[in-house]
Short mmCIF file of C-alpha atoms and ligand atoms in Angstrom, two decimals:
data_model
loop_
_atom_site.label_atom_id
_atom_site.label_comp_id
_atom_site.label_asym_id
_atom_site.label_seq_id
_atom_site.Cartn_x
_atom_site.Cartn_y
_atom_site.Cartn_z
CA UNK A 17 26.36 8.66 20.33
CA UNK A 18 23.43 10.71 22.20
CA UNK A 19 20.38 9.86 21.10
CA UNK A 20 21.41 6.35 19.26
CA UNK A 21 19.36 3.87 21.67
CA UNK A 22 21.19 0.36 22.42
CA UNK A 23 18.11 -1.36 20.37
CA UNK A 24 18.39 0.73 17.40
CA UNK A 25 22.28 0.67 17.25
CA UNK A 26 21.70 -3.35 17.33
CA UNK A 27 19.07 -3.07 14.44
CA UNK A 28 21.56 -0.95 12.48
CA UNK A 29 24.48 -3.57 13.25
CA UNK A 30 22.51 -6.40 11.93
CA UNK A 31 21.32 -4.54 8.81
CA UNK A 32 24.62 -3.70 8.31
CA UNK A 33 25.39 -7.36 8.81
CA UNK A 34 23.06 -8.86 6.47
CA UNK A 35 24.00 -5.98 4.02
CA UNK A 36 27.69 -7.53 4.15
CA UNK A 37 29.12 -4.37 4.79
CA UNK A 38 31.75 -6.28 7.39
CA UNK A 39 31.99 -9.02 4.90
CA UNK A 40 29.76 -11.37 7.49
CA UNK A 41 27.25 -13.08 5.12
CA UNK A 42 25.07 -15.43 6.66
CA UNK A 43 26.45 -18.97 6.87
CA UNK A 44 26.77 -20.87 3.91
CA UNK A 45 26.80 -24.45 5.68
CA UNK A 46 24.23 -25.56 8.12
CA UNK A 47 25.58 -26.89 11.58
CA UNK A 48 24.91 -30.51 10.68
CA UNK A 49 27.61 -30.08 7.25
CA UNK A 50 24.91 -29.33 4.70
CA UNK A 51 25.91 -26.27 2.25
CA UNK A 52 22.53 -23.76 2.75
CA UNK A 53 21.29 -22.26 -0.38
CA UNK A 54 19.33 -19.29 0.45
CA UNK A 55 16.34 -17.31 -1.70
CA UNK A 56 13.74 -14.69 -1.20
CA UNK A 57 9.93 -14.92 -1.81
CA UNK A 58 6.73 -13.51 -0.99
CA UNK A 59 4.74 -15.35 1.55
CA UNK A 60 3.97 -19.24 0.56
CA UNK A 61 0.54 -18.77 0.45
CA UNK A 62 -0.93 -22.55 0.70
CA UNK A 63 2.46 -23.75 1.48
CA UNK A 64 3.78 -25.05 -1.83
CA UNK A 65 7.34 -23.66 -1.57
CA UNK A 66 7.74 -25.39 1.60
CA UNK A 67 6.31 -28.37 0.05
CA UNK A 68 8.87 -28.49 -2.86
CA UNK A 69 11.46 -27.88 -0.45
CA UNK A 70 10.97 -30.50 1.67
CA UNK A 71 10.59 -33.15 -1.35
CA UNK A 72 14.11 -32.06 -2.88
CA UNK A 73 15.88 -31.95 0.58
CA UNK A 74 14.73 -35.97 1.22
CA UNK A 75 16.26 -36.40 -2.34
CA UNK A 76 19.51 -34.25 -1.89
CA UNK A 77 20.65 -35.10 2.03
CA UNK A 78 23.67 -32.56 1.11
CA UNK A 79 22.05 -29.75 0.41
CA UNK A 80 19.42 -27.23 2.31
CA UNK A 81 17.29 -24.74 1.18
CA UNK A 82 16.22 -21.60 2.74
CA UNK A 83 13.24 -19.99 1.77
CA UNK A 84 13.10 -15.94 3.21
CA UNK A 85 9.70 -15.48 2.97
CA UNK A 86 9.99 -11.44 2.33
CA UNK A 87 7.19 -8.60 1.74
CA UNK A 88 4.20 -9.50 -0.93
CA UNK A 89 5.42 -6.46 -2.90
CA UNK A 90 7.18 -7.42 -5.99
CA UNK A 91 9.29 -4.06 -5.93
CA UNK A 92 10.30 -4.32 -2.30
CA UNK A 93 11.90 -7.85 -2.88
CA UNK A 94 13.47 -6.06 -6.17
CA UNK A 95 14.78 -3.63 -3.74
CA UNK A 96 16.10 -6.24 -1.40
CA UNK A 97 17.46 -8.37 -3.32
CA UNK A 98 19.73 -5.47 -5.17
CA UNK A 99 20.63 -4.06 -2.21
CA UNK A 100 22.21 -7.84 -1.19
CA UNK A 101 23.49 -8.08 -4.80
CA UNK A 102 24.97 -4.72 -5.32
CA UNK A 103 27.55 -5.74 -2.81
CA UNK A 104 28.83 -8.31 -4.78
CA UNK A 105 28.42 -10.78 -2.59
CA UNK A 106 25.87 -14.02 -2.43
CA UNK A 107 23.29 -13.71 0.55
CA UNK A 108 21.32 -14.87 -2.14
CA UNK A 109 22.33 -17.62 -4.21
CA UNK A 110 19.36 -18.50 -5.99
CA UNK A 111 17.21 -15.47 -6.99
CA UNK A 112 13.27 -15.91 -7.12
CA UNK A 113 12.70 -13.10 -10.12
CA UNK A 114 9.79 -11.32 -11.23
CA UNK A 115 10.06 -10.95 -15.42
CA UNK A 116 10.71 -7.87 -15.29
CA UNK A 117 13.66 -7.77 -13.01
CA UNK A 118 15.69 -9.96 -15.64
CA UNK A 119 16.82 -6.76 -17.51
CA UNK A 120 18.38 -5.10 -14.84
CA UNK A 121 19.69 -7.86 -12.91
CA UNK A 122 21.45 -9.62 -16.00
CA UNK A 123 23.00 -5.88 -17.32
CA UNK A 124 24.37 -5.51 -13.90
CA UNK A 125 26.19 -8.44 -14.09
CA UNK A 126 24.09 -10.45 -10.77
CA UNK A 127 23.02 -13.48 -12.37
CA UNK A 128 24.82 -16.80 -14.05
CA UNK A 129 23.31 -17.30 -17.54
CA UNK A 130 21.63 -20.57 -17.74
CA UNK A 131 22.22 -21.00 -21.60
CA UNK A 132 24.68 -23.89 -21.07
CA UNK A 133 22.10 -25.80 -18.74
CA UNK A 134 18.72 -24.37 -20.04
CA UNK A 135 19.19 -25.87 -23.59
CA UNK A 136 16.71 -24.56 -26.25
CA UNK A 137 14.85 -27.85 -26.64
CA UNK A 138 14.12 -27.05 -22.48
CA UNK A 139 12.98 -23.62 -23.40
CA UNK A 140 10.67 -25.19 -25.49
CA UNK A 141 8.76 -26.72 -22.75
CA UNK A 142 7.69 -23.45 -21.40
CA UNK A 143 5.23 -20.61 -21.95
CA UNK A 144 7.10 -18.51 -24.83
CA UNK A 145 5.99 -14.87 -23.01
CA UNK A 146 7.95 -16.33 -19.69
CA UNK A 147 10.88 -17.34 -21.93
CA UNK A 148 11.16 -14.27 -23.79
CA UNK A 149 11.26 -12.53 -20.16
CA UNK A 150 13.86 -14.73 -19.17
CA UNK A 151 16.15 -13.43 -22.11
CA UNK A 152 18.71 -10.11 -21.96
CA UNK A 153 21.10 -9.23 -24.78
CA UNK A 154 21.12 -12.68 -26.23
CA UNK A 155 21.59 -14.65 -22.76
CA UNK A 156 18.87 -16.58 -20.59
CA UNK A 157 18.79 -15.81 -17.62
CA UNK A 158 15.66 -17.32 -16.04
CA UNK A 159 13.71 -20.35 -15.92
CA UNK A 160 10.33 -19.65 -15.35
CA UNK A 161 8.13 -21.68 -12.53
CA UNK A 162 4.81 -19.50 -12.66
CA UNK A 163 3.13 -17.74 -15.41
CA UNK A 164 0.90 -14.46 -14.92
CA UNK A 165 -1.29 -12.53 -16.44
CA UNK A 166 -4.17 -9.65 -15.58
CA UNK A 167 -7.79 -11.02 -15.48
CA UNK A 168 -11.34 -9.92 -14.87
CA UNK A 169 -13.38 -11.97 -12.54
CA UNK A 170 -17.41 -11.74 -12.00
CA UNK A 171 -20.32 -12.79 -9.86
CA UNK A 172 -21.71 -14.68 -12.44
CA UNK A 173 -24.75 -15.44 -10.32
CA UNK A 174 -25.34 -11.94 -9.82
CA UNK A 175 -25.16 -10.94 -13.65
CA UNK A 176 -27.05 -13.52 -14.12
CA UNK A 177 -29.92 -13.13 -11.96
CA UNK A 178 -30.37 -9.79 -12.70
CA UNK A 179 -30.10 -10.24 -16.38
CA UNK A 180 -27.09 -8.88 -17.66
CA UNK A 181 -24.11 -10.27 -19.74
CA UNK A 182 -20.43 -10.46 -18.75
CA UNK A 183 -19.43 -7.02 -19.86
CA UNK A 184 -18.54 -5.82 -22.90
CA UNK A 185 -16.39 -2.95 -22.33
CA UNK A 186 -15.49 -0.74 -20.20
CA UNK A 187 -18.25 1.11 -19.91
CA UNK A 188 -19.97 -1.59 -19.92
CA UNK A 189 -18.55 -2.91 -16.83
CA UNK A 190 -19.25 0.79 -15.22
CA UNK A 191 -22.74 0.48 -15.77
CA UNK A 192 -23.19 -3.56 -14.32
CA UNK A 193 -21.01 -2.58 -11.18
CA UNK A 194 -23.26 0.80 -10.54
CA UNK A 195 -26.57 -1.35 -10.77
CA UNK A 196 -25.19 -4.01 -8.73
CA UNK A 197 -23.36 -2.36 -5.86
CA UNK A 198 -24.55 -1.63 -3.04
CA UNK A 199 -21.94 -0.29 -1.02
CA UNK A 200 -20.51 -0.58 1.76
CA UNK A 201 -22.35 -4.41 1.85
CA UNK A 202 -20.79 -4.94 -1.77
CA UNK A 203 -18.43 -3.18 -4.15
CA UNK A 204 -18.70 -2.88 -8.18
CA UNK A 205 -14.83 -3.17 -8.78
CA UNK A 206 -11.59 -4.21 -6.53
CA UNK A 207 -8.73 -4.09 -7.77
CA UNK A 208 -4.60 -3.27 -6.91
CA UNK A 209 -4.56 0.90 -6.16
CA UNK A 210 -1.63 0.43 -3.96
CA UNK A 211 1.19 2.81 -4.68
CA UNK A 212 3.65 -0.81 -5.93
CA UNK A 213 4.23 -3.20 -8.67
CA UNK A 214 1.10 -4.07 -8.88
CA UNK A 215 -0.63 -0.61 -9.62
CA UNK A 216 1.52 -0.42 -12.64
CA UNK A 217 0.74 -3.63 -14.08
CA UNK A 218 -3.27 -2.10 -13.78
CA UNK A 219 -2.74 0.73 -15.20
CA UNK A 220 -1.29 -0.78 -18.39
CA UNK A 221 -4.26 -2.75 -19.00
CA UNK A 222 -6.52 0.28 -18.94
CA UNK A 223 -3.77 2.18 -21.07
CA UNK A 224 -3.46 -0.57 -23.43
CA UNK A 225 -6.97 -1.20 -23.28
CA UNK A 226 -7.67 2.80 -24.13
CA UNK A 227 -4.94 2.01 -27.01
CA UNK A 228 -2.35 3.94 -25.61
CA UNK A 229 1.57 2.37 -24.77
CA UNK A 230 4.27 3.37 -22.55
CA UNK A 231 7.17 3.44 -24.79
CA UNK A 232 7.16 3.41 -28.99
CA UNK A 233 9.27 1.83 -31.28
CA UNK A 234 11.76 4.16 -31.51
CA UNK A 235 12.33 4.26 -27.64
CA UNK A 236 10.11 7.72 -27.02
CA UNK A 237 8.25 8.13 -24.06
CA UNK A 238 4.30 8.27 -25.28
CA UNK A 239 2.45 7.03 -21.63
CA UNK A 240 1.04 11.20 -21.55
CA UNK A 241 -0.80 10.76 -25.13
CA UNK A 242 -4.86 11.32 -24.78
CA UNK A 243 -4.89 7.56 -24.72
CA UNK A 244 -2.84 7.67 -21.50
CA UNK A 245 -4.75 10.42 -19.59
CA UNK A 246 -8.28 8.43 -20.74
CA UNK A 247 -7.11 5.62 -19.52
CA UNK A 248 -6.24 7.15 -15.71
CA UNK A 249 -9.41 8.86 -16.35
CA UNK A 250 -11.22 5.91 -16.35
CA UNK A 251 -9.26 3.99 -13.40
CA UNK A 252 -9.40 7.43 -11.41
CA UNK A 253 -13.59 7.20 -11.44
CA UNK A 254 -13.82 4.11 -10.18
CA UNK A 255 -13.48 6.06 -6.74
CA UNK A 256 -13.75 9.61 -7.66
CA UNK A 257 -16.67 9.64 -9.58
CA UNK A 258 -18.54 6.40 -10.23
CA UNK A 259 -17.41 5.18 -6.55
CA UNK A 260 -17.82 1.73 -7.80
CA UNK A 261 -14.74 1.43 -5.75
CA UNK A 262 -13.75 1.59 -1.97
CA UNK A 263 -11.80 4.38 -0.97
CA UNK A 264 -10.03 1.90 0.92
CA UNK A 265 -8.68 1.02 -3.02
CA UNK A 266 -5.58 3.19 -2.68
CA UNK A 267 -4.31 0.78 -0.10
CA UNK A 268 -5.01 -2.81 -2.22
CA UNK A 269 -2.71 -5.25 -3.11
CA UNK A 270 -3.52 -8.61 -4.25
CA UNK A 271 -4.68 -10.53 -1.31
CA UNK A 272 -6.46 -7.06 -0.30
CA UNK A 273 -8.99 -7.65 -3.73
CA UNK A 274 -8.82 -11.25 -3.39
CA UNK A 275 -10.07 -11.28 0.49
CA UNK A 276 -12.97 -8.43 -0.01
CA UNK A 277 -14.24 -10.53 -3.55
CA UNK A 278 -14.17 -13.99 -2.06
CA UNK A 279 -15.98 -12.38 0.95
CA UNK A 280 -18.83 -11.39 -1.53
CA UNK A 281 -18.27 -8.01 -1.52
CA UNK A 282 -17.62 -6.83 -4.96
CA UNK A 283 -19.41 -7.89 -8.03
CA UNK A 284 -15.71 -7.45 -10.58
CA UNK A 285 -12.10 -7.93 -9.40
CA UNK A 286 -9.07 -7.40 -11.84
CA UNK A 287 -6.54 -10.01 -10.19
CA UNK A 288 -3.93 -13.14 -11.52
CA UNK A 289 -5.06 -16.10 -12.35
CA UNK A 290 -3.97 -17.88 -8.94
CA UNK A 291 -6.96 -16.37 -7.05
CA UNK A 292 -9.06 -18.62 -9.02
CA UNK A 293 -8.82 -22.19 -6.86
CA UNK A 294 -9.02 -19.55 -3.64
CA UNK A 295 -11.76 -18.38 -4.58
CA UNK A 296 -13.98 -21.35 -5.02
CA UNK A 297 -12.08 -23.57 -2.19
CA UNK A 298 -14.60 -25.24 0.46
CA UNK A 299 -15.72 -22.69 2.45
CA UNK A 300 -15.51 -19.51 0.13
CA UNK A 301 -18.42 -17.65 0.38
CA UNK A 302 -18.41 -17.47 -3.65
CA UNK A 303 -17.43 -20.87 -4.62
CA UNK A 304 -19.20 -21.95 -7.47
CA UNK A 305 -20.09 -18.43 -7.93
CA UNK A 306 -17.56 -16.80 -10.00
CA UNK A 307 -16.63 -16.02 -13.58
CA UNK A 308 -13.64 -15.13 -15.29
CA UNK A 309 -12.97 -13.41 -18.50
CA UNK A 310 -9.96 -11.09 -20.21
CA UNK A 311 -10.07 -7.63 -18.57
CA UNK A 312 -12.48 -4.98 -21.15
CA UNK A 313 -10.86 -2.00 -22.84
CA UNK A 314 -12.67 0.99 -24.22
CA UNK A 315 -14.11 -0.59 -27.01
CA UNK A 316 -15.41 -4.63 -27.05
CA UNK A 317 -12.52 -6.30 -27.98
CA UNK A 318 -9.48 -3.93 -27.18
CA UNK A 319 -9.03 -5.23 -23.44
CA UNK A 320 -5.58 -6.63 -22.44
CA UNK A 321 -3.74 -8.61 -20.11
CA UNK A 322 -0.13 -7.50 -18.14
CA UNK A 323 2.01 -10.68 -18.62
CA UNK A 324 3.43 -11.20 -15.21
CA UNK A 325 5.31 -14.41 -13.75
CA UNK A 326 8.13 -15.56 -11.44
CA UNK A 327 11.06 -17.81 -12.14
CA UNK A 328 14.13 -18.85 -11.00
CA UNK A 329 17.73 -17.35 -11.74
CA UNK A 330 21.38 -18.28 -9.78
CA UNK A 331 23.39 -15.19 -8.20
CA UNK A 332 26.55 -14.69 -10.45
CA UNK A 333 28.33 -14.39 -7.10
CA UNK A 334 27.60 -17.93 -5.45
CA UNK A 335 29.91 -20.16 -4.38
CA UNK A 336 27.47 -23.46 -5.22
CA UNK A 337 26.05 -23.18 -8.38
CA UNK A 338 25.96 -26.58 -9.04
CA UNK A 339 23.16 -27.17 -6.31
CA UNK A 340 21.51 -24.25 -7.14
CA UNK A 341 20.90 -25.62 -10.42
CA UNK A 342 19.75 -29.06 -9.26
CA UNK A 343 17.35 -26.55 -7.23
CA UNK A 344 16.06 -24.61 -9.85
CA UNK A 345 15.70 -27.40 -12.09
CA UNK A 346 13.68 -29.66 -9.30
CA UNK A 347 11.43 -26.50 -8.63
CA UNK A 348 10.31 -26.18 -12.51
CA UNK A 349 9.76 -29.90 -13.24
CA UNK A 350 6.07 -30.99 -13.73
CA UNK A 351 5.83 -32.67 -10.64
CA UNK A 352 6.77 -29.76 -8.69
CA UNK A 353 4.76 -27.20 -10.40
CA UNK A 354 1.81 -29.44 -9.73
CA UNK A 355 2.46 -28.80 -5.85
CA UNK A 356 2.47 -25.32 -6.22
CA UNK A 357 -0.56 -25.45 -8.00
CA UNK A 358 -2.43 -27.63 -6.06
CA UNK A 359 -1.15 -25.73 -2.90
CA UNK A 360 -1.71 -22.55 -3.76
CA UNK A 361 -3.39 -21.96 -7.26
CA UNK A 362 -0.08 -20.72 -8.85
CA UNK A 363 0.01 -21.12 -12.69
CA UNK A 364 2.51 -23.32 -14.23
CA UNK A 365 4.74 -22.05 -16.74
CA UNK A 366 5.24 -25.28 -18.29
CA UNK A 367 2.93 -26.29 -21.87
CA UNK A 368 2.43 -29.50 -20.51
CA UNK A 369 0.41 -28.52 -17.45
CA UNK A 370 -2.52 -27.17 -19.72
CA UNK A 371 -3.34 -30.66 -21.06
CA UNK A 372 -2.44 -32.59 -17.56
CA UNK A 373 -5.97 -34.39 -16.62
CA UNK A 374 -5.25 -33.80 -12.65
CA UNK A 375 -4.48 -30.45 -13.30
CA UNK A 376 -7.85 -30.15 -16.19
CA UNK A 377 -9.85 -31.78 -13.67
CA UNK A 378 -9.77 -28.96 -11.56
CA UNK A 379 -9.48 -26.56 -13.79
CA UNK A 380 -12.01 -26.80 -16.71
CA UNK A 381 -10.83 -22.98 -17.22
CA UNK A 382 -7.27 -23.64 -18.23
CA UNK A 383 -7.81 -23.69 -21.75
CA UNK A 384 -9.31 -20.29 -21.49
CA UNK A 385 -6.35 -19.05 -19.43
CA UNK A 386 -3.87 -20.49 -21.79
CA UNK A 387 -5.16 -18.71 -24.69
CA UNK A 388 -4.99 -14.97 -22.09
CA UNK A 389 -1.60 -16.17 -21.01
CA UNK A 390 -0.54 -16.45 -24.95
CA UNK A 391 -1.66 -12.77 -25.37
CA UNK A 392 -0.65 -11.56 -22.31
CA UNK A 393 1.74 -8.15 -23.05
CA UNK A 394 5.12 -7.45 -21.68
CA UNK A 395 6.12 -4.36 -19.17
CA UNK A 396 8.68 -2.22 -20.70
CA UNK A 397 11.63 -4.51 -20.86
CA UNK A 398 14.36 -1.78 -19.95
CA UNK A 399 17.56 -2.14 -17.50
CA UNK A 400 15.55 0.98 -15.97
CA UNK A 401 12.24 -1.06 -15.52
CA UNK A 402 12.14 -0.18 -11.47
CA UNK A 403 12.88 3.75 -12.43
CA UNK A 404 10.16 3.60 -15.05
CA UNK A 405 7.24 1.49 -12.66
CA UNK A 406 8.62 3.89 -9.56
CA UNK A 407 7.63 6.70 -12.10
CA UNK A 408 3.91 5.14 -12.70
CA UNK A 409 3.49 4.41 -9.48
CA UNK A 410 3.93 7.40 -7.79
CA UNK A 411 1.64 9.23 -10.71
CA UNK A 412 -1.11 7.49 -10.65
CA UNK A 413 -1.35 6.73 -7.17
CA UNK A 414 -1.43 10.82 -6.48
CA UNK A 415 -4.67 10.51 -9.74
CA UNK A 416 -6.56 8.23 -7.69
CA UNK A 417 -6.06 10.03 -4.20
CA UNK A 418 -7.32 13.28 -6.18
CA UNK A 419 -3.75 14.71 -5.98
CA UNK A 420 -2.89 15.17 -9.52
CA UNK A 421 -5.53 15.31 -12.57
CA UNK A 422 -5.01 12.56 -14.58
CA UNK A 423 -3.35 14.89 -17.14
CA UNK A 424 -1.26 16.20 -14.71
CA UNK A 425 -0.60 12.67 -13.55
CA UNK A 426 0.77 11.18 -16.92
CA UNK A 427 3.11 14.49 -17.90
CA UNK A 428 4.59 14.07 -14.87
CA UNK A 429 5.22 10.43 -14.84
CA UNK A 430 6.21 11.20 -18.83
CA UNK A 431 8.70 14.21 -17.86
CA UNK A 432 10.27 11.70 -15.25
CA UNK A 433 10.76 8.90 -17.43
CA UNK A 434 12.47 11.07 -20.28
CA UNK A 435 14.88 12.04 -18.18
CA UNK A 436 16.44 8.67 -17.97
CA UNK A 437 14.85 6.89 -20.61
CA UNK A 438 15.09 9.21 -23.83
CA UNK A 439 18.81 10.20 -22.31
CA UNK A 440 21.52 9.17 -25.05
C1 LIG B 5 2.20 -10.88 -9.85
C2 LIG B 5 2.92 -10.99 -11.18
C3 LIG B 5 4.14 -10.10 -11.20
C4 LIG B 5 3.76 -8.69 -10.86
C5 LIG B 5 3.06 -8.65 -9.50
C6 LIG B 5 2.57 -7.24 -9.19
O1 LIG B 5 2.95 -11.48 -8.86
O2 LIG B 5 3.28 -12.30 -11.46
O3 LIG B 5 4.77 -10.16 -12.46
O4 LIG B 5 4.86 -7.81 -10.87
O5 LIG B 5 1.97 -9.52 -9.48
O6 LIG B 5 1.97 -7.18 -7.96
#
C-alpha cells in the first residue's frame, strides 16, 4: 500500500476495531470477572460522574462502569455513538443522551424502552419538559439526570454602578453592553457561535424571541420567515456591527463563554444554568458578582429559553441490561444527582431537588430557575433532528463569519431542511 504509513494503517485498524467491523468489541468483562458496562460523556467537569461511579461500584462488587469521557460537543458524541450503534452491536451499553437524540435513536430501533421499569408514578418525579423528551411514538425511552435550559447572566455590579437595569429587551441589552464594554479588556456579550449543537440551541432563542419558529403545525418549514432573518440579524451584529462581541465568538462553546465571563471580561453571557456555582466558586474573579435572568427577545417579555438536558437510556443491543438498569437508576436517584450538583453545578432533573435545603442553601436562585426550566421550549422533536441542527448550523455560522446575509442564511438552511423534512 504506497503511501499508507505503518502508524496510520494502525489508527485505521483500531478504528475499524472499535467500529466492530471484525466483530471485536471491546471486552465486556474486566480481568478480575466483573461484567464492564461502558458509556460516553463529555468531560466530568468537577468530577461528579466519577464520583457516582465510584459510590455504585462499592455497592455493586459485580459490576464496573466505564465512563468514555468523549468531545464537549453534543453532536459529535451523537455522531459517535450512531456510528457504534448503527452496527448493531453494544460498545455502548448504556447511552448518555442529549433530548434531542431520543427521536432518532428510539425510531432506529438502538435503545430498550424503559416503560416496564420507568413506571409513570417514577416519571412523575421528574421535570415534565425532560420527560416529554424522553418519550417517542408512545415509548420512554430516557430517564433524565440533568435538566437544561438557555439563560442570560449579568455583571450586576456593573449595571448597577453605572445605573442601569437588567435589560429589558433586546435592544436593550445592545445598548448596556455598548456603554459598558470596553474591549478587548471586557466584552458586552459571549455567547456559543461555534459551528455545533450549541449554536442552534442560540439561535432559537433569538428566533423565538423575534417570534419566529422552525417548523409549524402542519410540519412546514417556516425558520426563513422575516422573524427568522431578524432574528440572525440581530445575533449576526453582535460582531458585525455592534461588535459587542469577540470575533473570537465564531469559535465558542460553552466553557469558551463561561472561562472569558468568569474572567471578568464580558458584562452578558447566554449559557446553562450549570455555569452558575462556577462562576461564583472561591476564587472566581466574579463571585458574588453576577446576575441571572431569562434571555430578552425583541420586545420585553417575548425572550425564551432552549430546553436542553441529558439522561440516561440502555442500548437495545446489550447483553446486561439488568445492570444497566441498576446503573441508570443509581445515577438519577436524589442522592446521586446531589453529587453531580455539588461537583459540578449540573441541574437536577428531579422536582424534589428544588425544595432540598442543602441544595436551596446554595442556591437561593433555584426557584427562579425552576420556573425558566418549566418554560423552557423544545428543539424540533424529529427522527431528522441532527439533519435539521446540521442545517442551522452550517447557516448561521457562514451569517456570523459575514459569509451569507442573514437572508441568504435562513433560505438556505430552509431549502435544506425541505428537502428532507417536507418530503412525503
Ligand atoms: C447543553 C444542553 C444540551 C445541548 C447542548 C448544546 O449540554 O443540555 O441539550 O444540546 O448544551 O451545546
Amino acid at each position: 500500500m504506497p503511501g499508507l504509513h505503518l502508524p496510520r494503517l494502525l489508527t485505521l485498524l483500531c478504528a475499524l476495531l472499535v467500529m466492530g467491523v471484525f466483530g471485536c468489541s471491546p471486552a465486556k468483562e474486566s480481568a478480575d470477572g466483573r461484567i464492564v458496562l461502558r458509556y460516553l460523556a463529555g468531560p466530568d467537569v468537577g468530577g461528579g460522574s466519577r464520583e457516582i461511579i465510584r459510590r455504585f461500584e462499592a455497592l455493586h462488587p459485580g459490576i464496573k462502569i466505564k465512563m468514555v469521557e468523549g468531545p464537549a460537543a453534543s453532536n459529535i458524541r451523537e455522531n459517535m455513538y450512531s456510528t457504534s450503534l448503527m452496527g448493531g452491536e453494544s460498545t455502548y451499553d448504556i447511552t448518555y443522551m442529549d433530548v434531542v437524540w431520543v427521536p432518532k435513536f428510539a425510531a432506529q430501533g438502538w435503545l430498550l424502552p424503559l416503560d416496564d421499569r420507568f413506571t409513570p408514578e417514577m416519571q412523575d418525579e421528574f421535570l415534565p419538559g425532560d420527560v416529554l423528551g424522553s418519550i417517542y411514538d408512545g415509548k420512554i425511552y430516557r430517564l433524565p439526570a440533568q435538566s437544561d435550559a438557555g439563560m442570560l447572566y449579568y455583571r450586576k455590579d456593573l449595571i448597577e454602578a453605572a445605573g442601569f437595569k437588567p435589560p429589558r429587551d433586546w435592544e436593550d441589552l445592545v445598548r448596556i453592553a455598548k456603554a459598558l464594554q470596553d474591549p478587548p479588556k471586557i466584552w458586552g456579550f459571549a455567547f456559543q457561535g461555534k459551528q455545533y449543537e450549541g449554536l442552534v440551541c442560540d439561535y432559537l432563542e433569538f428566533l423565538w424571541g423575534f417570534g419566529g419558529r422552525v417548523i409549524d403545525k402542519d410540519g412546514k418549514i417556516i425558520v426563513d420567515s422575516q422573524e427568522g432573518i431578524d432574528a440572525l440579524a440581530a445575533m449576526v451584529s453582535t460582531v458585525r456591527t455592534h461588535h459587542i462581541s469577540p470575533e473570537g465568538i465564531l469559535t465558542f462553546q460553552e466553557e469558551e463563554a463561561r472561562h472569558l465571563f468568569q474572567e471578568g471580561k464580558a458584562v452578558f453571557m447566554r449559557n446553562w444554568p450549570y455555569a452558575w456555582n462556577l462562576v461564583n466558586s472561591e476564587g472566581s474573579p466574579v463571585k458574588g458578582k453576577v446576575g441571572i435572568m431569562p434571555m430578552v427577545g425583541r420586545i420585553p417579555g417575548s425572550g425564551a429559553a432552549t430546553l436542553g438536558g441529558w439522561g440516561w437510556g440502555i442500548s437495545a443491543y446489550s447483553e446486561h441490561p439488568e445492570e444497566a438498569w441498576k446503573f441508570i437508576a443509581f445515577a438519577t436517584s436524589a442522592e446521586s444527582l446531589k453529587v453531580s450538583y455539588r461537583k459540578g453545578g449540573v441541574i437536577p432533573a428531579r422536582k424534589s431537588l428544588f425544595k432540598d435545603p442543602e441544595v436551596l442553601a446554595k442556591s437561593p436562585h433555584f426557584a427562579k430557575l425552576y420556573d425558566v426550566l418549566i418554560a423552557a421550549r423544545p428543539r424540533p422533536v424529529h427522527p431528522m433532528y441532527a439533519r435539521i441542527s446540521d442545517a442551522i448550523q452550517l447557516h448561521v455560522s457562514a451569517a456570523l463569519a459575514g459569509q451569507e446575509t442573514p437572508e441568504e442564511a435562513m433560505k438556505g438552511a430552509a431549502a435544506e431542511m425541505r428537502a428532507f423534512v417536507e418530503r412525503k
